[in-house]
Amino acid sequence: MAQSLQSLFEAISQVRDEESLRSQVMVRVGNYFAAKRWSLFLYKELPLAQIQNSSILKLALSLEHNPVLRYLVERHAPVHEELLLPPGIWETICPLADHGHVMAGPIVSHGSLVGAIGLTREQGTPAFDAQNLVDLSAICLHLSTWLVTLKSPPTQFNSENIHRLTPREIEIAALVAQGLTNAEIGAELWITENSVKQALKRMFRKLEVSSRAEMVAQLCSR
């Protein structure tokens, strides 16, 4: 695969909103898994009327009909159809040619399933495998963390300038405010000390400040 998981993790940490996540990062995720189709959806985005008026959506979102969705909902774990079913059985459940193989991963927040990533491959292509599940699990972990950070920015930051920063940069700023060193921040976020240094340089430019103390003071001001 042309790109690494680390590059996908970094891309997730840098996007500022859901639109960018869908239009930029999800394309890369789809390509990483050699998928025909891919989607990211949050359950709040599925209007009840839309579901009721679509027989395909009704079946796709039926726990009784769709064992892949049932597994995802019950276990909050990535799954593909051949993990649950003998080869060929999935086609009797979903006959769409571009959904010959499916894989889904959970997006969770505070112990609840709030969304999912879905990927498909065409009939006649290789099914998703165990390594794909491991990689998707890692991506879902980063997406779940990103979503929580996006929805719940640190309360001590009152400045409107907080919106200039990405969710990952907000995490770094919060740890700077706690007095952590670059090495400690890197250990906390599982990134290198140099990645922290580079992120701080970008943050200083965005906020037009020249020091950590000035950055924290600006973000905490109203």
Tab-separated table of C-alpha atoms in Angstrom:
chain	number	residue	atom	x	y	z
A	1	MET	CA	0.000	0.000	0.000
A	2	ALA	CA	1.388	3.387	-1.044
A	3	GLN	CA	0.714	5.227	2.207
A	4	SER	CA	1.305	4.274	5.805
A	5	LEU	CA	-1.005	4.110	8.763
A	6	GLN	CA	1.073	6.826	10.416
A	7	SER	CA	0.328	9.194	7.531
A	8	LEU	CA	-3.396	8.507	7.959
A	9	PHE	CA	-3.162	9.130	11.718
A	10	GLU	CA	-1.440	12.441	11.042
A	11	ALA	CA	-4.053	13.409	8.437
A	12	ILE	CA	-6.871	12.704	10.899
A	13	SER	CA	-5.201	14.816	13.589
A	14	GLN	CA	-4.815	17.797	11.232
A	15	VAL	CA	-8.351	18.194	9.849
A	16	ARG	CA	-10.506	20.858	11.454
A	17	ASP	CA	-14.040	19.728	10.631
A	18	GLU	CA	-16.164	16.807	9.478
A	19	GLU	CA	-16.435	18.101	5.916
A	20	SER	CA	-12.663	18.053	5.490
A	21	LEU	CA	-12.497	14.649	7.118
A	22	ARG	CA	-14.938	13.251	4.563
A	23	SER	CA	-13.552	14.998	1.487
A	24	GLN	CA	-9.851	14.574	2.227
A	25	VAL	CA	-9.047	11.869	4.751
A	26	MET	CA	-11.743	9.336	3.875
A	27	VAL	CA	-10.546	9.240	0.271
A	28	ARG	CA	-7.129	8.229	1.544
A	29	VAL	CA	-8.646	5.640	3.876
A	30	GLY	CA	-10.626	4.144	0.988
A	31	ASN	CA	-7.529	3.968	-1.183
A	32	TYR	CA	-5.515	2.439	1.657
A	33	PHE	CA	-7.922	-0.485	1.813
A	34	ALA	CA	-8.333	-0.732	-1.983
A	35	ALA	CA	-12.063	-0.175	-1.516
A	36	LYS	CA	-14.565	0.518	-4.284
A	37	ARG	CA	-16.735	2.646	-1.992
A	38	TRP	CA	-16.246	4.132	1.445
A	39	SER	CA	-18.280	6.243	3.804
A	40	LEU	CA	-18.174	7.853	7.206
A	41	PHE	CA	-21.455	8.486	8.928
A	42	LEU	CA	-22.701	9.513	12.330
A	43	TYR	CA	-26.012	8.119	13.494
A	44	LYS	CA	-27.427	11.598	14.083
A	45	GLU	CA	-27.122	12.158	10.313
A	46	LEU	CA	-29.573	9.404	9.355
A	47	PRO	CA	-33.047	11.008	9.113
A	48	LEU	CA	-35.842	8.631	10.095
A	49	ALA	CA	-37.916	9.624	7.058
A	50	GLN	CA	-35.041	8.833	4.700
A	51	ILE	CA	-34.669	5.368	6.221
A	52	GLN	CA	-38.402	4.645	6.100
A	53	ASN	CA	-38.637	5.667	2.434
A	54	SER	CA	-35.737	3.489	1.270
A	55	SER	CA	-36.090	-0.278	1.199
A	56	ILE	CA	-32.314	-0.643	0.723
A	57	LEU	CA	-31.568	1.515	3.771
A	58	LYS	CA	-34.140	-0.386	5.815
A	59	LEU	CA	-32.390	-3.673	5.070
A	60	ALA	CA	-28.886	-2.254	5.459
A	61	LEU	CA	-29.724	-0.828	8.886
A	62	SER	CA	-31.718	-3.836	10.067
A	63	LEU	CA	-29.949	-5.760	12.819
A	64	GLU	CA	-31.975	-8.848	11.936
A	65	HIS	CA	-31.071	-8.738	8.247
A	66	ASN	CA	-27.490	-7.443	8.417
A	67	PRO	CA	-25.119	-9.599	10.524
A	68	VAL	CA	-22.207	-7.215	9.904
A	69	LEU	CA	-24.120	-4.298	11.419
A	70	ARG	CA	-25.337	-6.501	14.275
A	71	TYR	CA	-21.767	-7.480	15.126
A	72	LEU	CA	-20.663	-3.836	15.009
A	73	VAL	CA	-23.484	-2.694	17.287
A	74	GLU	CA	-23.083	-5.506	19.790
A	75	ARG	CA	-19.277	-5.586	20.012
A	76	HIS	CA	-18.103	-2.110	18.964
A	77	ALA	CA	-15.385	-3.842	16.940
A	78	PRO	CA	-14.342	-3.839	13.264
A	79	VAL	CA	-15.817	-6.640	11.182
A	80	HIS	CA	-15.997	-7.905	7.596
A	81	GLU	CA	-18.553	-10.288	6.165
A	82	GLU	CA	-16.288	-13.342	5.894
A	83	LEU	CA	-15.507	-13.106	9.599
A	84	LEU	CA	-19.150	-14.029	10.207
A	85	LEU	CA	-20.340	-15.899	7.110
A	86	PRO	CA	-19.096	-18.631	4.759
A	87	PRO	CA	-17.834	-17.306	1.388
A	88	GLY	CA	-20.695	-16.467	-0.970
A	89	ILE	CA	-23.417	-16.115	1.649
A	90	TRP	CA	-23.071	-12.344	1.860
A	91	GLU	CA	-24.236	-12.021	-1.755
A	92	THR	CA	-27.611	-13.475	-0.777
A	93	ILE	CA	-27.936	-10.768	1.885
A	94	CYS	CA	-26.611	-7.886	-0.221
A	95	PRO	CA	-26.678	-8.570	-3.999
A	96	LEU	CA	-25.163	-5.211	-5.035
A	97	ALA	CA	-22.131	-5.843	-7.248
A	98	ASP	CA	-20.088	-3.019	-5.708
A	99	HIS	CA	-20.838	-4.369	-2.210
A	100	GLY	CA	-19.444	-7.836	-2.893
A	101	HIS	CA	-17.297	-7.509	0.221
A	102	VAL	CA	-17.929	-5.171	3.138
A	103	MET	CA	-15.977	-4.041	6.178
A	104	ALA	CA	-17.143	-1.712	8.931
A	105	GLY	CA	-15.521	-0.128	11.954
A	106	PRO	CA	-16.966	1.681	14.974
A	107	ILE	CA	-16.717	5.294	16.050
A	108	VAL	CA	-17.377	5.490	19.782
A	109	SER	CA	-17.787	8.260	22.324
A	110	HIS	CA	-18.234	7.880	26.078
A	111	GLY	CA	-18.964	4.180	25.793
A	112	SER	CA	-21.573	4.527	23.039
A	113	LEU	CA	-21.480	3.749	19.339
A	114	VAL	CA	-22.001	7.099	17.613
A	115	GLY	CA	-21.056	6.248	14.036
A	116	ALA	CA	-19.124	3.977	11.724
A	117	ILE	CA	-16.780	3.694	8.775
A	118	GLY	CA	-17.996	1.489	5.945
A	119	LEU	CA	-15.885	0.150	3.067
A	120	THR	CA	-16.840	-2.111	0.178
A	121	ARG	CA	-15.157	-4.039	-2.631
A	122	GLU	CA	-16.672	-5.358	-5.836
A	123	GLN	CA	-17.736	-8.933	-6.361
A	124	GLY	CA	-14.861	-10.995	-7.748
A	125	THR	CA	-12.182	-9.064	-5.840
A	126	PRO	CA	-10.372	-10.334	-2.710
A	127	ALA	CA	-12.267	-10.100	0.558
A	128	PHE	CA	-11.036	-7.961	3.436
A	129	ASP	CA	-8.767	-9.881	5.788
A	130	ALA	CA	-7.519	-9.977	9.381
A	131	GLN	CA	-4.790	-7.387	8.791
A	132	ASN	CA	-7.388	-5.019	7.339
A	133	LEU	CA	-9.392	-5.384	10.556
A	134	VAL	CA	-6.341	-4.553	12.675
A	135	ASP	CA	-5.580	-1.471	10.587
A	136	LEU	CA	-9.199	-0.314	10.605
A	137	SER	CA	-9.310	-0.725	14.379
A	138	ALA	CA	-6.367	1.666	14.703
A	139	ILE	CA	-7.963	4.200	12.350
A	140	CYS	CA	-11.264	4.029	14.240
A	141	LEU	CA	-9.443	4.698	17.503
A	142	HIS	CA	-7.945	7.876	16.076
A	143	LEU	CA	-11.278	8.957	14.596
A	144	SER	CA	-13.080	8.400	17.888
A	145	THR	CA	-10.468	10.485	19.714
A	146	TRP	CA	-10.642	13.195	17.037
A	147	LEU	CA	-14.424	13.393	17.316
A	148	VAL	CA	-14.364	13.718	21.098
A	149	THR	CA	-11.739	16.462	20.859
A	150	LEU	CA	-13.709	18.288	18.172
A	151	LYS	CA	-16.945	18.215	20.141
A	152	SER	CA	-15.375	18.961	23.516
A	153	PRO	CA	-12.561	21.502	23.279
A	154	PRO	CA	-10.766	22.242	26.555
A	155	THR	CA	-12.948	24.446	28.756
A	156	GLN	CA	-10.075	26.697	29.813
A	157	PHE	CA	-9.725	27.990	26.254
A	158	ASN	CA	-12.169	30.858	25.821
A	159	SER	CA	-10.635	32.735	22.914
A	160	GLU	CA	-12.297	32.623	19.496
A	161	ASN	CA	-8.824	31.930	18.130
A	162	ILE	CA	-9.132	28.330	19.333
A	163	HIS	CA	-10.960	27.636	16.059
A	164	ARG	CA	-7.759	28.343	14.135
A	165	LEU	CA	-6.286	25.140	15.566
A	166	THR	CA	-6.907	21.541	14.595
A	167	PRO	CA	-8.202	19.061	17.210
A	168	ARG	CA	-4.674	17.639	17.620
A	169	GLU	CA	-3.236	21.133	18.073
A	170	ILE	CA	-5.858	21.851	20.725
A	171	GLU	CA	-4.732	18.714	22.567
A	172	ILE	CA	-1.150	19.929	22.433
A	173	ALA	CA	-2.118	23.411	23.623
A	174	ALA	CA	-4.008	21.908	26.567
A	175	LEU	CA	-0.938	19.930	27.608
A	176	VAL	CA	1.274	23.010	27.200
A	177	ALA	CA	-1.123	24.842	29.518
A	178	GLN	CA	-0.604	22.058	32.069
A	179	GLY	CA	3.129	22.735	32.004
A	180	LEU	CA	4.255	19.596	30.148
A	181	THR	CA	7.496	19.622	28.171
A	182	ASN	CA	7.646	18.691	24.490
A	183	ALA	CA	8.962	15.248	25.408
A	184	GLU	CA	6.155	14.722	27.927
A	185	ILE	CA	3.537	15.878	25.415
A	186	GLY	CA	4.935	13.472	22.839
A	187	ALA	CA	4.736	10.593	25.310
A	188	GLU	CA	1.183	11.535	26.290
A	189	LEU	CA	-0.027	11.688	22.671
A	190	TRP	CA	2.150	8.867	21.331
A	191	ILE	CA	3.977	11.110	18.886
A	192	THR	CA	7.633	12.089	18.629
A	193	GLU	CA	9.103	15.082	20.417
A	194	ASN	CA	9.982	16.543	17.010
A	195	SER	CA	6.334	16.240	15.921
A	196	VAL	CA	5.389	18.327	18.967
A	197	LYS	CA	8.015	20.940	18.079
A	198	GLN	CA	6.777	21.187	14.485
A	199	ALA	CA	3.163	21.413	15.648
A	200	LEU	CA	4.011	24.239	18.028
A	201	LYS	CA	5.724	26.167	15.217
A	202	ARG	CA	2.534	25.868	13.128
A	203	MET	CA	0.409	26.906	16.095
A	204	PHE	CA	2.583	29.946	16.802
A	205	ARG	CA	2.207	31.078	13.182
A	206	LYS	CA	-1.561	30.600	13.201
A	207	LEU	CA	-1.991	32.487	16.462
A	208	GLU	CA	0.730	35.065	15.679
A	209	VAL	CA	2.563	34.473	18.940
A	210	SER	CA	6.215	33.771	19.710
A	211	SER	CA	6.158	31.750	22.922
A	212	ARG	CA	4.279	29.006	24.745
A	213	ALA	CA	3.216	31.399	27.506
A	214	GLU	CA	1.885	33.934	25.003
A	215	MET	CA	-0.032	31.174	23.202
A	216	VAL	CA	-1.691	29.927	26.385
A	217	ALA	CA	-2.526	33.467	27.519
A	218	GLN	CA	-4.164	34.257	24.187
A	219	LEU	CA	-6.225	31.045	24.131
A	220	CYS	CA	-7.412	31.602	27.686
A	221	SER	CA	-8.456	35.223	27.078
A	222	ARG	CA	-11.964	36.182	26.098
